[in-house]
Short mmCIF file of C-alpha atoms in Angstrom, two decimals:
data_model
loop_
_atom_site.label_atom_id
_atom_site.label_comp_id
_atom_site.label_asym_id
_atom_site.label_seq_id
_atom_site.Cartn_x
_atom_site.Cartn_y
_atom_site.Cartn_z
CA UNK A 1 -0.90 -5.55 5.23
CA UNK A 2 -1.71 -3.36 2.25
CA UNK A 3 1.13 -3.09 -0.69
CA UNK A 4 2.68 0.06 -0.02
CA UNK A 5 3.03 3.17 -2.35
CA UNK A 6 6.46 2.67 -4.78
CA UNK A 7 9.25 4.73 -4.01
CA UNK A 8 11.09 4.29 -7.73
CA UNK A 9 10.93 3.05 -10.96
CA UNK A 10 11.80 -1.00 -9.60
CA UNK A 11 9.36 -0.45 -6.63
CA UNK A 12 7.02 0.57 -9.11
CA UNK A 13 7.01 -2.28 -11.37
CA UNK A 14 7.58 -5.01 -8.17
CA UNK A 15 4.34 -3.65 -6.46
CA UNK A 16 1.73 -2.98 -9.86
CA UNK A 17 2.69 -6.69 -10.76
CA UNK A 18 1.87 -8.15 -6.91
CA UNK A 19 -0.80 -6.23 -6.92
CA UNK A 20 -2.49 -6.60 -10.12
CA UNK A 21 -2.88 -10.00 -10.35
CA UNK A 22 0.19 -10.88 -13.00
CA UNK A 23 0.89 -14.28 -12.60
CA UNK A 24 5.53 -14.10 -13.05
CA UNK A 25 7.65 -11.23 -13.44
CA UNK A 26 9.31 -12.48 -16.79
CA UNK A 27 7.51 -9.15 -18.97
CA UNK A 28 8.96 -6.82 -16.47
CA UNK A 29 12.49 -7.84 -16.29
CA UNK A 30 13.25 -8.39 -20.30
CA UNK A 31 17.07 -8.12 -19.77
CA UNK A 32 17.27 -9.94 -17.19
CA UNK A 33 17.17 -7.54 -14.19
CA UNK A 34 15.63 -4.14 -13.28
CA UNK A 35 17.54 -1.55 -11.38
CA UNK A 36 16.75 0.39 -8.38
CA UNK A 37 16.79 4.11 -8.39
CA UNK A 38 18.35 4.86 -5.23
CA UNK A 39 18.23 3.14 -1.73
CA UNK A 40 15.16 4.22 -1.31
CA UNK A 41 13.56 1.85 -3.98
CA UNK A 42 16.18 -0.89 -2.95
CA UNK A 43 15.17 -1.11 0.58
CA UNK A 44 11.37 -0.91 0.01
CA UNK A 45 11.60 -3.54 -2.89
CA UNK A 46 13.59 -5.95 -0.54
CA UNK A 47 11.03 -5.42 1.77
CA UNK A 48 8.29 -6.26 0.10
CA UNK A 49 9.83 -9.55 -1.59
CA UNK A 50 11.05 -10.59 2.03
CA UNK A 51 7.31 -9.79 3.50
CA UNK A 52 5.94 -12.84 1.83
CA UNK A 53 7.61 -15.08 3.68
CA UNK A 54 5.85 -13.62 6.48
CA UNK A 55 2.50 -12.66 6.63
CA UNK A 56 2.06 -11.68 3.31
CA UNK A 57 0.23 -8.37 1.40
CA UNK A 58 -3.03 -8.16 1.08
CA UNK A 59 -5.05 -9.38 -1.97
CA UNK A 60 -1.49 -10.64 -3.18
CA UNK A 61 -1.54 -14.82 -3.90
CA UNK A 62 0.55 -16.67 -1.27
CA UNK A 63 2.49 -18.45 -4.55
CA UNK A 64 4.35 -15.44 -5.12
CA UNK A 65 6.57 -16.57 -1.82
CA UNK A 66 8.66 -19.39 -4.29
CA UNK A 67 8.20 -17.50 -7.57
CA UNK A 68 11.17 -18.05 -9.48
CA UNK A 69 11.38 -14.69 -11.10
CA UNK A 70 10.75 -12.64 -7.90
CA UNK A 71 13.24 -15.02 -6.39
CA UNK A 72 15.70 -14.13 -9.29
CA UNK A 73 14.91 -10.56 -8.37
CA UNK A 74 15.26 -10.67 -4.59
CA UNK A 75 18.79 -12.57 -5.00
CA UNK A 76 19.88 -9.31 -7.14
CA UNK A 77 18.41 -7.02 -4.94
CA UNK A 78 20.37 -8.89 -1.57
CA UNK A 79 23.88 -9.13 -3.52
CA UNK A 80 23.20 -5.46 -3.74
CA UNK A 81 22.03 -4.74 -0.21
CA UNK A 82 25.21 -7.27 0.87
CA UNK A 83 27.56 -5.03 -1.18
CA UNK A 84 26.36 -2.42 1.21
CA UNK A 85 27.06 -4.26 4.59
CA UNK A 86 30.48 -4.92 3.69
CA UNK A 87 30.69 -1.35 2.45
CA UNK A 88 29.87 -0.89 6.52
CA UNK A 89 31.92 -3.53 8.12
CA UNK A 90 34.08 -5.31 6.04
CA UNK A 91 33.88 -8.55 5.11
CA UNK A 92 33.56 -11.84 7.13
CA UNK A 93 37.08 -12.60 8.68
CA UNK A 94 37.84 -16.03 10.64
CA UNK A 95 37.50 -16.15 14.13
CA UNK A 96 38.96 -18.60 16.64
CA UNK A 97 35.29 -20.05 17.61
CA UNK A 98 36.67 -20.36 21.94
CA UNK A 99 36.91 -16.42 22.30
CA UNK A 100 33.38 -15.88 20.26
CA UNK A 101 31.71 -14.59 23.94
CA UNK A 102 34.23 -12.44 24.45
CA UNK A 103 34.98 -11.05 20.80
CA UNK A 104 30.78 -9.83 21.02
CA UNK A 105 31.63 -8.75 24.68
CA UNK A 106 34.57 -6.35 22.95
CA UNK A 107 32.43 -5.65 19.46
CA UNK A 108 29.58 -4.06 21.79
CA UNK A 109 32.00 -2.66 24.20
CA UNK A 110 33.72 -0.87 21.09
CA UNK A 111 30.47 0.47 19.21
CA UNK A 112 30.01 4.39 19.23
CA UNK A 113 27.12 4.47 17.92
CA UNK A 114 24.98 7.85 17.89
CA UNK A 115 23.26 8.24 21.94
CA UNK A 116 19.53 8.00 20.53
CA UNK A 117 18.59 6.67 23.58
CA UNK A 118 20.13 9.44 25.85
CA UNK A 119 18.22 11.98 23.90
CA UNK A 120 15.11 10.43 24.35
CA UNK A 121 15.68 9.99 27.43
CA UNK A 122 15.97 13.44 28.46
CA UNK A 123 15.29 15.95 25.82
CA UNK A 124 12.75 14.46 23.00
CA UNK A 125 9.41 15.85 22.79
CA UNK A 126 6.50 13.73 22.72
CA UNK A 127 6.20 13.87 18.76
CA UNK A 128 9.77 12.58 18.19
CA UNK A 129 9.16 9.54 20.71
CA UNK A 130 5.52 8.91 19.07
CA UNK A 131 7.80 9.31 15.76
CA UNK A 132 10.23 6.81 17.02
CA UNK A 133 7.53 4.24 18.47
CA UNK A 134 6.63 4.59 14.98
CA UNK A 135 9.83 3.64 12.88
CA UNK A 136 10.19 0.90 15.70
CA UNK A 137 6.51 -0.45 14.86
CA UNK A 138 7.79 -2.16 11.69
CA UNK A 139 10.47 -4.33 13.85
CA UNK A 140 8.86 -4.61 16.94
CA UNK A 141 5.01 -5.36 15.89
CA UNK A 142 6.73 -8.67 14.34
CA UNK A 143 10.09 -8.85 16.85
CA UNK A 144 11.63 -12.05 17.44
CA UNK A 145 9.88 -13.63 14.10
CA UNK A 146 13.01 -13.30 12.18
CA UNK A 147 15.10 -14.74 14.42
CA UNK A 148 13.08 -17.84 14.85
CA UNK A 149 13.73 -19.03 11.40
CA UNK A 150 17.47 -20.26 12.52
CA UNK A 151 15.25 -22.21 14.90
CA UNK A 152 14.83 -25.59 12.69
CA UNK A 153 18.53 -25.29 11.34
CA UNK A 154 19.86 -26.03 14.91
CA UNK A 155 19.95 -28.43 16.88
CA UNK A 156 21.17 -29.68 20.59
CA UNK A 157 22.41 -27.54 23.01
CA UNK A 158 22.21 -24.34 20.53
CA UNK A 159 18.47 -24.86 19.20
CA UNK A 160 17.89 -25.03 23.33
CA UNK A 161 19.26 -21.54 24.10
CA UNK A 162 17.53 -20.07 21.29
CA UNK A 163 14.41 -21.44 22.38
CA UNK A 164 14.72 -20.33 25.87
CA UNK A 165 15.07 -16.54 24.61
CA UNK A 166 12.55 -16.73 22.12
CA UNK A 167 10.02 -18.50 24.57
CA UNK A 168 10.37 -15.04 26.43
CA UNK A 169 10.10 -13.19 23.18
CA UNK A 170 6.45 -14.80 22.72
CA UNK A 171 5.77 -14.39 26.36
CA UNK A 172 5.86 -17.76 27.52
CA UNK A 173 2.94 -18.83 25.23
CA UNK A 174 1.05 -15.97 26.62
CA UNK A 175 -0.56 -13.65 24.52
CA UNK A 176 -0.75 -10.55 26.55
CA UNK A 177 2.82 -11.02 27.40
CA UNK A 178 4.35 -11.35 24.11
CA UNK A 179 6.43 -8.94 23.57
CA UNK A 180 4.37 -7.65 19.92
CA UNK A 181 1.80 -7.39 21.56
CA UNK A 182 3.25 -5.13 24.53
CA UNK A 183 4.78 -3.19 22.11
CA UNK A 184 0.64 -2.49 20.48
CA UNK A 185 0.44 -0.65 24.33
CA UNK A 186 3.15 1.80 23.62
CA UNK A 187 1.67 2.46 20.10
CA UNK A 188 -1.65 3.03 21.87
CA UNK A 189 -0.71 5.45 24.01
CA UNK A 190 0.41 7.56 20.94
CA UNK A 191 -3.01 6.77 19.49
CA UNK A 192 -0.93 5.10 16.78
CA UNK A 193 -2.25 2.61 14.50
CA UNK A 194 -1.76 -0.56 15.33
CA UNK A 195 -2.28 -2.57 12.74
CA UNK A 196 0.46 -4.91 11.38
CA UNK A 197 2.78 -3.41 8.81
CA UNK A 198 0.09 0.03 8.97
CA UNK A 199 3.38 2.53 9.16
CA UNK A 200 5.92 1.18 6.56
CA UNK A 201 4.49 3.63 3.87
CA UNK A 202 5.96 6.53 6.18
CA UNK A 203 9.43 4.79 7.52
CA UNK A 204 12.80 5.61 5.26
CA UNK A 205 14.88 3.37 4.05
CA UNK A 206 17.17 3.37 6.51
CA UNK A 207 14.32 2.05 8.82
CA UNK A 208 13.71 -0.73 6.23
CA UNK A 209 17.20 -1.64 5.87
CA UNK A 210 17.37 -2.55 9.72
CA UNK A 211 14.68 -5.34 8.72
CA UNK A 212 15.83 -6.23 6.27
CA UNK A 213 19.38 -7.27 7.86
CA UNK A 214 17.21 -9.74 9.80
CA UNK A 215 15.27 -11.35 6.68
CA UNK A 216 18.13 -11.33 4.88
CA UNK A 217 20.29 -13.06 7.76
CA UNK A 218 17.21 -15.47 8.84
CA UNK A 219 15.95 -16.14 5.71
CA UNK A 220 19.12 -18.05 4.45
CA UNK A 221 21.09 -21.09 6.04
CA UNK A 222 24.14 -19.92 4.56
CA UNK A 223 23.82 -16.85 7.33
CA UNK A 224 22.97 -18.81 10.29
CA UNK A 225 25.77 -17.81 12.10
CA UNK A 226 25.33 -14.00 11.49
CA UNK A 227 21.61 -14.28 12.62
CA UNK A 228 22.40 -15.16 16.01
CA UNK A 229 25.37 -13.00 16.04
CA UNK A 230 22.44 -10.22 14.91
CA UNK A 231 20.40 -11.77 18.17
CA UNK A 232 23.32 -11.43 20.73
CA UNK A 233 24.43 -7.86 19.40
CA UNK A 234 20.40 -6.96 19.91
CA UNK A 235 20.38 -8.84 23.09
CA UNK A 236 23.56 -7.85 24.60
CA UNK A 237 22.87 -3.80 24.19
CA UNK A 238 19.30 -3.61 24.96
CA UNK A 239 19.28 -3.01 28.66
CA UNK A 240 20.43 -0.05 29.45
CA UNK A 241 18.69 1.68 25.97
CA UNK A 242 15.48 0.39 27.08
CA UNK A 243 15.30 1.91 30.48
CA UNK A 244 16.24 4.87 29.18
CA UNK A 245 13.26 4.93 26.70
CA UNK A 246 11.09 3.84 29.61
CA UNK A 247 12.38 6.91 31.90
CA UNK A 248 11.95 8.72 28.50
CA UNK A 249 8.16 8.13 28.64
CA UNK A 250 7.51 8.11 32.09
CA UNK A 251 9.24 11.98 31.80
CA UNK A 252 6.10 12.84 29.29
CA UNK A 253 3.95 11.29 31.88
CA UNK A 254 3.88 8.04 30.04
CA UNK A 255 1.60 5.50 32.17
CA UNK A 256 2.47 1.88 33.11
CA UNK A 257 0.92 0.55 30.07
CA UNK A 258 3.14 2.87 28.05
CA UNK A 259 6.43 2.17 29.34
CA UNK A 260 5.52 -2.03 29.72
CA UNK A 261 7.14 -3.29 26.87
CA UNK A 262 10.42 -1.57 27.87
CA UNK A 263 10.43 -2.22 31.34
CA UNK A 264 10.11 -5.53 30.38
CA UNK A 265 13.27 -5.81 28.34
CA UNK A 266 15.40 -4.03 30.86
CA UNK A 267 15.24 -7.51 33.05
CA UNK A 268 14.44 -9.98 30.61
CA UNK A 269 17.75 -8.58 28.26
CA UNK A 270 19.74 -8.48 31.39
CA UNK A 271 19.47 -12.40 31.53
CA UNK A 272 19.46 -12.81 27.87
CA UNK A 273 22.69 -11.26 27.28
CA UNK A 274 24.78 -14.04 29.09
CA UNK A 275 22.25 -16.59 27.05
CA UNK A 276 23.47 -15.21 24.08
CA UNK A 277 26.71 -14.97 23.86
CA UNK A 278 27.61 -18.29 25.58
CA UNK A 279 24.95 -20.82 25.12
CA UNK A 280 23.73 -19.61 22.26
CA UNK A 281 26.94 -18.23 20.17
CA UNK A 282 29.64 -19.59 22.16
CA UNK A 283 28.14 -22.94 21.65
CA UNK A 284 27.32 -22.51 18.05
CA UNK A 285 30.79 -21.50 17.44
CA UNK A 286 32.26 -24.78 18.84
CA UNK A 287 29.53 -27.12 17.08
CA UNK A 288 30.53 -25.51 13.98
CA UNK A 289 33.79 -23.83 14.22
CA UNK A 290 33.85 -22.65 10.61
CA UNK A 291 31.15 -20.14 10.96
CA UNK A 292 32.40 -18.56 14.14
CA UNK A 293 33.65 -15.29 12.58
CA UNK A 294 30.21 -15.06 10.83
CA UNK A 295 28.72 -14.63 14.30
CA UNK A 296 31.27 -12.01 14.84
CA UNK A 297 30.05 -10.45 11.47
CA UNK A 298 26.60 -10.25 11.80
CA UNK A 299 26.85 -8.63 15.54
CA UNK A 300 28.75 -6.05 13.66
CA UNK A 301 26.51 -5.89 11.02
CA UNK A 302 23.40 -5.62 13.19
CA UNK A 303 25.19 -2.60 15.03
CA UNK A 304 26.20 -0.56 12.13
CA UNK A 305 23.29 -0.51 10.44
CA UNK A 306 21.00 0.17 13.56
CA UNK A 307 23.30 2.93 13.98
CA UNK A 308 22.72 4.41 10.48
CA UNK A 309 19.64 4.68 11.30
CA UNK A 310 19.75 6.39 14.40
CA UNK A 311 22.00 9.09 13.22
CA UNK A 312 18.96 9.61 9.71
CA UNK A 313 16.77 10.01 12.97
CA UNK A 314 18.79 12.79 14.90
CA UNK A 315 20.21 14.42 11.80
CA UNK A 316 16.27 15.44 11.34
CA UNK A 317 15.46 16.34 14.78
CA UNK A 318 18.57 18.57 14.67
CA UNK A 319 17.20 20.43 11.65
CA UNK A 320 14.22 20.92 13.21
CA UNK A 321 12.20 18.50 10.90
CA UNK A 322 10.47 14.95 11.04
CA UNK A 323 12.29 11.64 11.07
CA UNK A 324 9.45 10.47 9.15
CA UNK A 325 8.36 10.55 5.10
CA UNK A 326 5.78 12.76 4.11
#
C-alpha cells in the first residue's frame, strides 16, 4: 500500500518522514509532541501508525512498527482519539459479568442508529452503493484481521469461540471463501480497484475512525474485553443489514458474484451472533469478571462510531453530493 497524500500539518510531517527514509521522528517532534489540525489529520495519522502493524506502506522499513518515537506519537494521538469515544459513550462502567449476553442483546436492541442499510436497499443509485463498497473496502479488504489479535491473549473455552468465528471469517482455510476475498467480487463488479489499502486516499475521516476503533481495541491487551465486545456488536447486527445490501444490489441487477459476500454473512452472522455473545463474551466475562463492563463498552463504542459514519454518508447523499473526498 502506497503512503497516502497528508491531510494536515501532523499528517504531513508523519508521512514525508516514513516516506523519505528518516531513520526516528525525534527532529520533527522538538517539544515533545505535534498537533493535529483537525480530525481529519488525526484519523489519517492514526491510521497510518496503526497500518504497520499490518501489512505495512510501501518502500517504508518494517522497523518503523516498534519505533519509539512513532510509538510516543501514536500513544498521543490514541489518548486523543479515546477522549473522543468517551465524548460518544461515556466512559467504561462495571458490569455484573452473568447478564453480559443479555446487556449486548439490550445495547443492540437500543441503538438508533441512522437506516443506511434501508436506503440502500431501496432507493441508492448505483454510484452511492459503488461509493459505499468503496468506504467499506478499507475494513472489509482486511476484515476479521483486527480482531484476531485478541486471539493469543485468550485462552480455553474463549480463545475456542473466537476461533470458530474467525475460521469462518478466513473461509475455513479456503481462499476463495474468505470473506476479503469475496468482498474483491463486489468491488469488481463496480470495476473498483482492488488492490489492498488502493481507496484510503479518498475515504473521510469518519471512515478511518471506524478502523481505527478496531486497531486501537486489538492492538492493546489492556482493551481485550472491548475488542470482542466490538466483534459481538459487529456480529450481532449484521444480518439483517447485509441482506438488505444484497437485495440492494440484486435491485441494480447486481449478479451472484456481486451480492456473494453479503449473502454470505446473512447465514454465517445469524449463527455467529449466539457465538458471540455467549461463548465468546459471556464466557470472557466470567473468566475475567473485572473486564465485563469493558465488553459492554466497546459494543457501544463499535456502534456509535459506525453510526457517525453512516449519518457523514447520508448527510452527503441528501445534499446531493459524494460521500467521498475529492
Amino acid at each position: 500500500m502506497k503512503l497516502p497524500p497528508p491531510r494536515g500539518s501532523l499528517s504531513s510531517a508523519l508521512i514525508e518522514t516514513l516516506g523519505g527514509g528518516a531513520s526516528h521522528l525525534a527532529h520533527l517532534v522538538p517539544d515533545g509532541r505535534l498537533v493535529p489540525d483537525d480530525d481529519e489529520d488525526l484519523q489519517l495519522s492514526l491510521f497510518v501508525c496503526y497500518e504497520l502493524a499490518y501489512r505495512g506502506w510501501d518502500g517504508v522499513d518494517d522497523g518503523w512498527e516498534w519505533d519509539p518515537g512513532l510509538l510516543e506519537l501514536r500513544a498521543d494521538l490514541e489518548r486523543r482519539y479515546a477522549g473522543q469515544l468517551h465524548d460518544l459513550v461515556g466512559e467504561v462502567r462495571p458490569a455484573d459479568p452473568a447478564t453480559v449476553p443479555q446487556e449486548l442483546t439490550a445495547i443492540v436492541a437500543a441503538d438508533d442508529g441512522p437506516a443506511l442499510s434501508g436506503y440502500l436497499r431501496g432507493r441508492a443509485t448505483r454510484e452511492q452503493f459503488r461509493e459505499f463498497v468503496t468506504h467499506r473496502s478499507v475494513y472489509h479488504l482486511r476484515e476479521a484481521d483486527p480482531h484476531s489479535w485478541a486471539i493469543p491473549r485468550l485462552g480455553g473455552r474463549v480463545k475456542a469461540a473466537l476461533l470458530e468465528i474467525q475460521i469462518d471469517e478466513y473461509g475455513g482455510a479456503v481462499t476463495d471463501r474468505m470473506h476479503q476475498e469475496l468482498f474483491k467480487r463486489t468491488m469488481a463488479w463496480f470495476d473498483l480497484d482492488l488492490t489492498y489499502g488502493a481507496h484510503v486516499d479518498r475515504v473521510p475521516a469518519a471512515t478511518l475512525a471506524v478502523n481505527n476503533l478496531m486497531s486501537y481495541f486489538g492492538l492493546h491487551r489492556s482493551r481485550r474485553g472491548a475488542i470482542l465486545g466490538h466483534l459481538a456488536a459487529y456480529e450481532m447486527t449484521s444480518s439483517l443489514p447485509n441482506r438488505a445490501y444484497a437485495n440492494g444490489l440484486r435491485r441494480l441487477g447486481g449478479d451472484t458474484s456481486a451480492t456473494a459476500f453479503y449473502d454470505e454473512h446473512v447465514e454465517a452472522d445469524a449463527v455467529h451472533e449466539q457465538i458471540a455473545a455467549h461463548d465468546l463474551c459471556g464466557a470472557f466475562a466470567a473468566d475475567e469478571p473485572e473486564l465485563a463492563g469493558q465488553v459492554l463498552w466497546g459494543a457501544r463504542c463499535a456502534l456509535a462510531v459506525d453510526n457517525a459514519w453512516a449519518r457523514t454518508v447520508l448527510d452527503a447523499w441528501a445534499r446531493g453530493g459524494s460521500s467521498l473526498r475529492a
